[in-house]
Short mmCIF file of C-alpha atoms in Angstrom, two decimals:
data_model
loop_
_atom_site.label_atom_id
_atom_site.label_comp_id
_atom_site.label_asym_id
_atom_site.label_seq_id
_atom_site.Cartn_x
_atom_site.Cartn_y
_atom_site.Cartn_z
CA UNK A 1 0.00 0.00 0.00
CA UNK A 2 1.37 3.28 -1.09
CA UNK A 3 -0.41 5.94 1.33
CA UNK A 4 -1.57 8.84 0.27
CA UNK A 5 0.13 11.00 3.73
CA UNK A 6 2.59 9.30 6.02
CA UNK A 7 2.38 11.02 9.09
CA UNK A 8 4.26 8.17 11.09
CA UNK A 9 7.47 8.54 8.52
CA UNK A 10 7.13 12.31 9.58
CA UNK A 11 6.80 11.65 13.24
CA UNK A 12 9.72 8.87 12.95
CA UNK A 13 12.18 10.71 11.71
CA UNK A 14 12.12 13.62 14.58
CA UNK A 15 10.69 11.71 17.40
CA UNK A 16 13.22 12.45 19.49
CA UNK A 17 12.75 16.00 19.45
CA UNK A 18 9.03 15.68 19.41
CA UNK A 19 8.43 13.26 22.63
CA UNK A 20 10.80 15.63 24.68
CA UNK A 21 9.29 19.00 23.76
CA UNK A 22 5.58 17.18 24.46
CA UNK A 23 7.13 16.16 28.17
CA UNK A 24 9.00 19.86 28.52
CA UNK A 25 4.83 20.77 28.41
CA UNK A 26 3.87 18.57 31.01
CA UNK A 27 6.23 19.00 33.07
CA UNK A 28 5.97 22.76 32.71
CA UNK A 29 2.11 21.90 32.93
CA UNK A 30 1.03 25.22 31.00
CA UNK A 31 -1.42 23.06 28.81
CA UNK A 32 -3.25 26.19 27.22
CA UNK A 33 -1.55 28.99 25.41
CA UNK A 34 1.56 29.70 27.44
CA UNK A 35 5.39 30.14 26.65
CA UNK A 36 4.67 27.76 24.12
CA UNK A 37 2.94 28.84 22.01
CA UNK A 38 3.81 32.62 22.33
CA UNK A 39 7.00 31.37 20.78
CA UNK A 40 5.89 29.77 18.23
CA UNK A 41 3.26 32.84 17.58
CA UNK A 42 6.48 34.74 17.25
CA UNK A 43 9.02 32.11 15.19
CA UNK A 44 6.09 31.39 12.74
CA UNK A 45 5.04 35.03 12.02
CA UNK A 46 8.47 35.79 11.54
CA UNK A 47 8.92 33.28 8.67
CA UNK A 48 6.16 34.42 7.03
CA UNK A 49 7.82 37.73 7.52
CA UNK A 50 5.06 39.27 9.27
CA UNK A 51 4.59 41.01 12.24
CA UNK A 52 2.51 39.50 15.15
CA UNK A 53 0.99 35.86 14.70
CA UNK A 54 -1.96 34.91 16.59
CA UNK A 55 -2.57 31.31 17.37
CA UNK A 56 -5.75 28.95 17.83
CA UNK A 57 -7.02 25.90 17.36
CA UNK A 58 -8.07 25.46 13.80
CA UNK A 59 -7.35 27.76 10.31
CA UNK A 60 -11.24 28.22 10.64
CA UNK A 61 -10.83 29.95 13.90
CA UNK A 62 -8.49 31.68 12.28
CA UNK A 63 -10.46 32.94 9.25
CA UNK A 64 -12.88 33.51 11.62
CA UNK A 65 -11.38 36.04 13.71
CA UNK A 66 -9.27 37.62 10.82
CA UNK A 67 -12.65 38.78 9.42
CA UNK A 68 -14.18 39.93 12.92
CA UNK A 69 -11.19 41.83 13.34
CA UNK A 70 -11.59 43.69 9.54
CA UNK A 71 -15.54 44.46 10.67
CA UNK A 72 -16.84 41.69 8.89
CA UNK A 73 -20.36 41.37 10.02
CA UNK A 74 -24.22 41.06 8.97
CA UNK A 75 -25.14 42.79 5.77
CA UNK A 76 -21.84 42.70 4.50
CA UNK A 77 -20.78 40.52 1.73
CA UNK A 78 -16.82 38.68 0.96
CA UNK A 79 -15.80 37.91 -2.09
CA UNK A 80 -14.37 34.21 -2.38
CA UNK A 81 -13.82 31.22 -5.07
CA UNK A 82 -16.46 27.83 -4.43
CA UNK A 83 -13.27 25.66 -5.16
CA UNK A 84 -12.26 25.35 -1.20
CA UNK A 85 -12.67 23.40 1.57
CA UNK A 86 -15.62 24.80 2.52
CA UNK A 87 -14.34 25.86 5.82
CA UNK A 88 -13.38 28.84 3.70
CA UNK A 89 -17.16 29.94 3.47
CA UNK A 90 -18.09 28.76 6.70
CA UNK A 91 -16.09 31.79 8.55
CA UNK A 92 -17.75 34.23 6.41
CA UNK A 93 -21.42 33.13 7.70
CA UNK A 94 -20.06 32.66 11.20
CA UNK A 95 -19.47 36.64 11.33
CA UNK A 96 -23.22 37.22 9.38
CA UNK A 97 -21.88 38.34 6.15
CA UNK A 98 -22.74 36.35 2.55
CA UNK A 99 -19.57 35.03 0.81
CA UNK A 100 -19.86 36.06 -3.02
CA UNK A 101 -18.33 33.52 -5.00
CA UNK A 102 -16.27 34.37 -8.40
CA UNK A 103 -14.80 31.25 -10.56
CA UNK A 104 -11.56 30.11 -10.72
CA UNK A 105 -9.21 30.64 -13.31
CA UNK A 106 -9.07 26.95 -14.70
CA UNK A 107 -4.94 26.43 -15.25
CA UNK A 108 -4.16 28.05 -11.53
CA UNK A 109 -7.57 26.26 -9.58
CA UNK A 110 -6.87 30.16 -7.79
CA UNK A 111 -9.50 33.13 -7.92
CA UNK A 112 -9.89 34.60 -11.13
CA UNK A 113 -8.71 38.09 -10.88
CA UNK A 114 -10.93 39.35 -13.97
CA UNK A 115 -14.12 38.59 -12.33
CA UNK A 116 -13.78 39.72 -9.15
CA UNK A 117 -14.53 43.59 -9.89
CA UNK A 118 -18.00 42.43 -11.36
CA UNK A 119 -19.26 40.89 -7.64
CA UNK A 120 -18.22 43.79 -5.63
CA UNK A 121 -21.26 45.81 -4.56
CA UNK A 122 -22.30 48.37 -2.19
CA UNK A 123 -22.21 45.74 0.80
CA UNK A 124 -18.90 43.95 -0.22
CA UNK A 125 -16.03 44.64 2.47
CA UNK A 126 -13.32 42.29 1.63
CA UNK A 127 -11.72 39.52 -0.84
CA UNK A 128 -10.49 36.50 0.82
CA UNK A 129 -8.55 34.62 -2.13
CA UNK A 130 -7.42 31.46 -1.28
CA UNK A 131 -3.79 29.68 -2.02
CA UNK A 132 -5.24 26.44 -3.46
CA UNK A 133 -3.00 23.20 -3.33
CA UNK A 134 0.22 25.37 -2.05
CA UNK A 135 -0.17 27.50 -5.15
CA UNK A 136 -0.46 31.43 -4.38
CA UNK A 137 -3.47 33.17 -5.48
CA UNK A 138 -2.63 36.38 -7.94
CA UNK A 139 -2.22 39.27 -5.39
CA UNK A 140 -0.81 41.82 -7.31
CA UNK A 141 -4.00 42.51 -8.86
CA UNK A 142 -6.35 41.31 -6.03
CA UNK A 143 -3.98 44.49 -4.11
CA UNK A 144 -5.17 46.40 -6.86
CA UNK A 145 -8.59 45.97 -6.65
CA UNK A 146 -9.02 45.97 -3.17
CA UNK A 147 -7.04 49.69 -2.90
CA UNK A 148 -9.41 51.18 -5.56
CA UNK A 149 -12.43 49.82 -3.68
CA UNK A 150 -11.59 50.37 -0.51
CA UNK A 151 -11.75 46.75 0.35
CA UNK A 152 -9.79 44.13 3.15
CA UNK A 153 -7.56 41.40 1.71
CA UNK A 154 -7.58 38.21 4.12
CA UNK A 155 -5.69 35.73 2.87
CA UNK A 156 -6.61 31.66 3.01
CA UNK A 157 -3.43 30.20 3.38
CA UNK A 158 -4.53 27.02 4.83
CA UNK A 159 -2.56 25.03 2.34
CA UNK A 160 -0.06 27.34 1.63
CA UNK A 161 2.93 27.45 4.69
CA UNK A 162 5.66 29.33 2.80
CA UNK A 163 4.45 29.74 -0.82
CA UNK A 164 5.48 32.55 -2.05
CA UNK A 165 4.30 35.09 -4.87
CA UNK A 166 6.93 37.41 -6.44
CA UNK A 167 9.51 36.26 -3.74
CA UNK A 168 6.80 37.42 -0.77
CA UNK A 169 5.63 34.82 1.46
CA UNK A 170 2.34 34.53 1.69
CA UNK A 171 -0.19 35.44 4.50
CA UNK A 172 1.84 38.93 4.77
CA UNK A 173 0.88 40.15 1.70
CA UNK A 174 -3.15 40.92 2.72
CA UNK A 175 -3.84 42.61 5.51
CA UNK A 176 -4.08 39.28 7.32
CA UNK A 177 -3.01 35.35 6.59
CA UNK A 178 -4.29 32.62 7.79
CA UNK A 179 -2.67 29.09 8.33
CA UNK A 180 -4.32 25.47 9.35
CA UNK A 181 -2.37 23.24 11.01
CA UNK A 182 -4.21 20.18 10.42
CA UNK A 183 -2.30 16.86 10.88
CA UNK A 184 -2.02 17.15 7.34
CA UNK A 185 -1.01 20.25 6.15
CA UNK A 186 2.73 20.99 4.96
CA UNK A 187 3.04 22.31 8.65
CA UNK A 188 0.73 20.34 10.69
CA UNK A 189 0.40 19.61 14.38
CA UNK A 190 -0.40 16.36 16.27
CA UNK A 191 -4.23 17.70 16.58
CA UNK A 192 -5.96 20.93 15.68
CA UNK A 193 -4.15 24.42 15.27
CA UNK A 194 -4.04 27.70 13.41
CA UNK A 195 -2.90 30.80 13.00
CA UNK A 196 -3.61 34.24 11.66
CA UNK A 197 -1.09 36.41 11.26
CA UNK A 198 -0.81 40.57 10.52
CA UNK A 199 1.18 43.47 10.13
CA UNK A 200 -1.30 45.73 11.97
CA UNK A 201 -1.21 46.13 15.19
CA UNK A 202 -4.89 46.62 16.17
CA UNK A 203 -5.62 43.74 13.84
CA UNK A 204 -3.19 41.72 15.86
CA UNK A 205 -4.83 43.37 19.44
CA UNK A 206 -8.53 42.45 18.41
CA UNK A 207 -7.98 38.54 17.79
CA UNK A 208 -5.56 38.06 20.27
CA UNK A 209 -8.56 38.68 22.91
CA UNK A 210 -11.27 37.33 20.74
CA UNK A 211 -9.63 33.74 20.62
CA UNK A 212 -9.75 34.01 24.55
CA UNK A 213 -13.06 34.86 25.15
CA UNK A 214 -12.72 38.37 24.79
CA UNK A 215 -10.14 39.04 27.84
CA UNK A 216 -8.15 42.50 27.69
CA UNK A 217 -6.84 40.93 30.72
CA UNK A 218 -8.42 37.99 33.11
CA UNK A 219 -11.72 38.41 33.81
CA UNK A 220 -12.47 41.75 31.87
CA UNK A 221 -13.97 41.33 29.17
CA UNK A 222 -13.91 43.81 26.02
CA UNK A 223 -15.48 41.58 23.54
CA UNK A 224 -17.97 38.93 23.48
CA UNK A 225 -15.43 36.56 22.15
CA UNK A 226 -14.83 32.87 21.89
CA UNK A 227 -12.73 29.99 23.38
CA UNK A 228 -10.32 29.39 20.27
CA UNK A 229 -6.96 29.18 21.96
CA UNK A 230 -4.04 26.71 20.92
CA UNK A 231 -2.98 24.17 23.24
CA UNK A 232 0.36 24.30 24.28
CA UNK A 233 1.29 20.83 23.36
CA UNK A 234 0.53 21.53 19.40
CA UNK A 235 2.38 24.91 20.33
CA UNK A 236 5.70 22.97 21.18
CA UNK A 237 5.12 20.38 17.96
CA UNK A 238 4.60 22.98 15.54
CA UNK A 239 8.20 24.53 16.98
CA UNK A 240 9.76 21.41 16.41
CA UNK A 241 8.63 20.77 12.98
CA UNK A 242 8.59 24.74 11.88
CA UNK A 243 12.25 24.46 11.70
CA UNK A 244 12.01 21.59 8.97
CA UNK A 245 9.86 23.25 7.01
CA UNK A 246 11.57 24.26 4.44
CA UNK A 247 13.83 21.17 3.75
CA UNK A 248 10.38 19.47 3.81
CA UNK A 249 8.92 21.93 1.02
CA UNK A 250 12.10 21.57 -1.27
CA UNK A 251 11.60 17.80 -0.87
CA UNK A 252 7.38 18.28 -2.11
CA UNK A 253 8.85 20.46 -4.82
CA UNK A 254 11.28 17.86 -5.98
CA UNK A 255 8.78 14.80 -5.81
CA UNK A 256 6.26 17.06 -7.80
CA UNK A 257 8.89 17.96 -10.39
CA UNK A 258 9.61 14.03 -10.41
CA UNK A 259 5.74 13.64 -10.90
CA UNK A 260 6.13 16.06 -13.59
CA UNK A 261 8.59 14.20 -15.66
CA UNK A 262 6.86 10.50 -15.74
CA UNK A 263 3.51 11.14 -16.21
CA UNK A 264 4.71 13.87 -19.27
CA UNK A 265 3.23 11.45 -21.75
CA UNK A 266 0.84 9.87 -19.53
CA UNK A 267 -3.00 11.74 -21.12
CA UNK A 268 -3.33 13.26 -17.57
CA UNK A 269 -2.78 16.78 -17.06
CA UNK A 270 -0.54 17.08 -14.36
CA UNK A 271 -0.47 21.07 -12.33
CA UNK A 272 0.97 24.07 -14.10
CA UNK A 273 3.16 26.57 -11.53
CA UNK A 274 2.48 30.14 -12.55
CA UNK A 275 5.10 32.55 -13.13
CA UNK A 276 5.26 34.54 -9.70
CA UNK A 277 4.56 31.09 -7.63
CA UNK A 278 6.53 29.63 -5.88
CA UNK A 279 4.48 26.39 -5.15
CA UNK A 280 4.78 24.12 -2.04
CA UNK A 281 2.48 21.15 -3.11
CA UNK A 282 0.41 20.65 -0.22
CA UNK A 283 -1.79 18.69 -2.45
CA UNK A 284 -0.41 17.37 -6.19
CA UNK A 285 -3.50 17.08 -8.12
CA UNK A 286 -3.40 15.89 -11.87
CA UNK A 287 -6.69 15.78 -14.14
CA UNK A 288 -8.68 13.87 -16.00
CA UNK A 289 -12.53 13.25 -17.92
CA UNK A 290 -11.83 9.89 -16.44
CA UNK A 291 -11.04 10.95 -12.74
CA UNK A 292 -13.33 8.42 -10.71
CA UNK A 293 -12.28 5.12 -12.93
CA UNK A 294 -8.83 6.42 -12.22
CA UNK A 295 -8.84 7.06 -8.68
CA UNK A 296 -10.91 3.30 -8.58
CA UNK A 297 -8.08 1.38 -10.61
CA UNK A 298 -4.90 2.98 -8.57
CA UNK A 299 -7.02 2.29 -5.57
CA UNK A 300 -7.32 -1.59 -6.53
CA UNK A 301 -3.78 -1.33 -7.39
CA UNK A 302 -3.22 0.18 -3.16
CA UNK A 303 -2.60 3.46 -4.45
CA UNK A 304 -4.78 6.04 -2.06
CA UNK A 305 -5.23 9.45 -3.72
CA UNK A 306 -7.82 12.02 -2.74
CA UNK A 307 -9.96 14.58 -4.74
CA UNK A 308 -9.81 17.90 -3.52
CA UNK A 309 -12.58 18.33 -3.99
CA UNK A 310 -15.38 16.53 -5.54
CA UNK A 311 -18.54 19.02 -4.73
CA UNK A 312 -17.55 22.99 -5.18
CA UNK A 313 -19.34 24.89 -2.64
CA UNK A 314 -21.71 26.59 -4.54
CA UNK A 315 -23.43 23.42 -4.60
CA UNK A 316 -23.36 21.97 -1.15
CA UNK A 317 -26.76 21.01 0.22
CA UNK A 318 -25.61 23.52 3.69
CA UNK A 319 -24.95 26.30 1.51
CA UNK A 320 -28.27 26.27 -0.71
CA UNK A 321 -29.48 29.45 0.66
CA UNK A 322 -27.06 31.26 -1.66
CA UNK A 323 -29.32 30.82 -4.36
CA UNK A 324 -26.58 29.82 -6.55
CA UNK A 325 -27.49 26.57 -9.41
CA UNK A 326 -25.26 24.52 -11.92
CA UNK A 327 -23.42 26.28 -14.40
CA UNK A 328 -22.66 29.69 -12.32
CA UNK A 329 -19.09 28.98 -11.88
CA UNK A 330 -17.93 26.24 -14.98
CA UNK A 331 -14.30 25.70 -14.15
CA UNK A 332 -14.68 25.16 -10.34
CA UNK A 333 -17.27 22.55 -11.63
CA UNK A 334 -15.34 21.48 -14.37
CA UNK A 335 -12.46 20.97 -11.81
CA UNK A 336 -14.44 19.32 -9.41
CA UNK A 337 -15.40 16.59 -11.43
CA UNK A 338 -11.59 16.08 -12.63
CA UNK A 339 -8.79 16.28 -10.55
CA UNK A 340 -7.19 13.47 -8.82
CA UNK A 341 -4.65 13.79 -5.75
CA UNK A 342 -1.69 11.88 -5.85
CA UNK A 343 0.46 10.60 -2.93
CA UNK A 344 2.60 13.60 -1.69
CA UNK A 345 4.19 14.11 1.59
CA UNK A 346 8.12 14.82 1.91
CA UNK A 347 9.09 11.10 2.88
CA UNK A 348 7.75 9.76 -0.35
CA UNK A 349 10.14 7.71 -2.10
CA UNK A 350 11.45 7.88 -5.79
CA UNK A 351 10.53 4.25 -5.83
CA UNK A 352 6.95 4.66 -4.89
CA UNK A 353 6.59 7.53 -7.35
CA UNK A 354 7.70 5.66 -10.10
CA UNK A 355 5.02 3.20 -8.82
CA UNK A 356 2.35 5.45 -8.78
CA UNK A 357 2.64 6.50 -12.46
CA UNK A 358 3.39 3.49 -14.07
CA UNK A 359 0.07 2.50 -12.24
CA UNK A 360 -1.24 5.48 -13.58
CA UNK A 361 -0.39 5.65 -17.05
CA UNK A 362 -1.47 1.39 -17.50
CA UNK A 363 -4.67 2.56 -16.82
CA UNK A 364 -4.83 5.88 -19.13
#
């Protein structure tokens, strides 16, 4: 069986380091926020080369709190892409506002940039493009759009640790980023965790109190806020693996230029890496008319593989109050219906990749 994560390899290969900064918690016993996690708040925001990092317990908390901080509320509308986890348009109706959904641009699976200026409206506040697969949405002209408008850029960059676009890291290109650290993700922790991180200090001030129930300080509250802190376990994993991070991501970028090389003749199409990307592969998704027989045959052949994602969410059953139908946004359904995640973690073997598309291709 050729996995499509292997966590364990991860954990193997720095368990050491792992186990004793787990027991350096207990022993310490400050099991909620705490020294922690203010250090990683400060190591992580500092590799995205931002300013203040504010962590909690999931990338929707995150997103959450990123858009309560910008004044994101009822009656106002965000503008976002369907083709996301839909955890992405889940934070927008947690704060009251409607998401507004523009297509993607088919060859990137990121937000179009020439349709967004058509959905913005009286009501809309803020774009909130997302980094899809490790891939950085356009944000030169997102930037543009969002000066001229007056609008908030909040970046999803729940797939995304230390893509870059035009040599900038993303998450401190908007106003603010914001990171899951799902098991996972390129950066994940042994459990839930997140974190948004800003430039602005106010930005910064407002969700570091909403993600602990509104506190200025114990018991005095400022906000009616929420219990979204990190735990300070995940705080002291995510320290551990944040400094592998990047060997990890030239080691994704090398498997998915490997990738890129056998399956050249293979009838799949396998991900194009725009010009200002710099691409980190959480997910390496090929395509094809003949996704689900393909994803069926490597699966008989113990290949796993994933589709990310196989219902756009336009067209989720929750999100039906939108009003939106088939046919509004053709490439996210298009895409939907197509692509076809391969094994892809930083332990894979050349040997196992050579596997995979020589399963692959037989059955192209």
């Amino acid at each position: 069986m050729i996995p499509f994560v292997d966590l364990k390899a991860q954990y193997l290969s720095i368990k050491d380091e792992i186990d004793t900064a787990v027991l350096k918690v207990l022993e310490s016993t400050q099991f909620v926020l705490g020294n922690e996690v203010k250090a990683l708040e400060e190591e992580f925001s500092h590799y995205c080369n931002s300013d203040y990092g504010i962590a909690v317990n999931t990338g929707t908390s995150a997103l959450h709190l990123a858009l309560l901080a910008a004044g994101i509320g009822a009656g106002d509308e965000v503008i976002t892409v369907p083709f996301t986890f839909v955890a992405t348009t889940a934070a927008i109706c947690y704060t009251g506002a409607t998401p507004v959904f523009v297509d993607i641009d088919p060859v990137s699976y990121t937000i179009d940039v020439n349709q967004i200026e058509k959905a913005i409206t009286e009501r809309t506040k803020a774009i909130l493009p997302v980094h899809l697969y490790g891939q950085p949405a356009d944000m030169e002209p997102i930037l543009d759009i969002a000066r001229r408008h007056g609008l908030v850029v909040i970046e999803d960059a729940a797939q995304a640790h230390g893509a870059e676009y035009k040599g900038q890291r993303v998450g401190s290109i908007g106003d603010i980023g914001c990171f899951s650290f799902y098991p996972g993700k390129n950066l994940g922790a042994y459990g839930e965790g997140g974190m948004a991180v800003t430039k602005n200090t106010e930005y910064a001030r407002i969700m570091g109190m909403l993600r602990d129930w509104g506190q200025e300080r114990r018991y005095h509250h400022v906000f009616k806020g929420y219990n979204y802190r990190m735990d300070g376990i995940q705080g002291a994993i995510l320290r551990v693996k944040l400094r592998y991070i990047e060997g990890w991501t030239e080691a994704r970028r090398s498997h998915a230029a490997y990738y890129d090389k056998l399956l050249a003749e293979s009838g799949v199409s396998t991900p194009t890496v725009m010009s200002y990307s710099r691409h980190v592969y959480h997910v390496y998704a090929v395509r094809s008319p003949q996704r689900d027989a393909l994803q069926q045959g490597l699966q008989e052949m113990e290949i796993q593989t994933g589709i990310h994602y196989p219902i756009p969410v336009h067209l989720q059953p929750a999100y039906s109050e939108l009003g939106y139908k088939p046919g509004d946004f053709p490439h996210s359904e298009a895409a939907s219906q197509e692509v076809l995640s391969l094994p892809m973690y930083a332990e894979l073997s050349t040997e196992s990749q050579t596997q995979v598309a020589k399963a692959l291709i037989s059955l192209t």
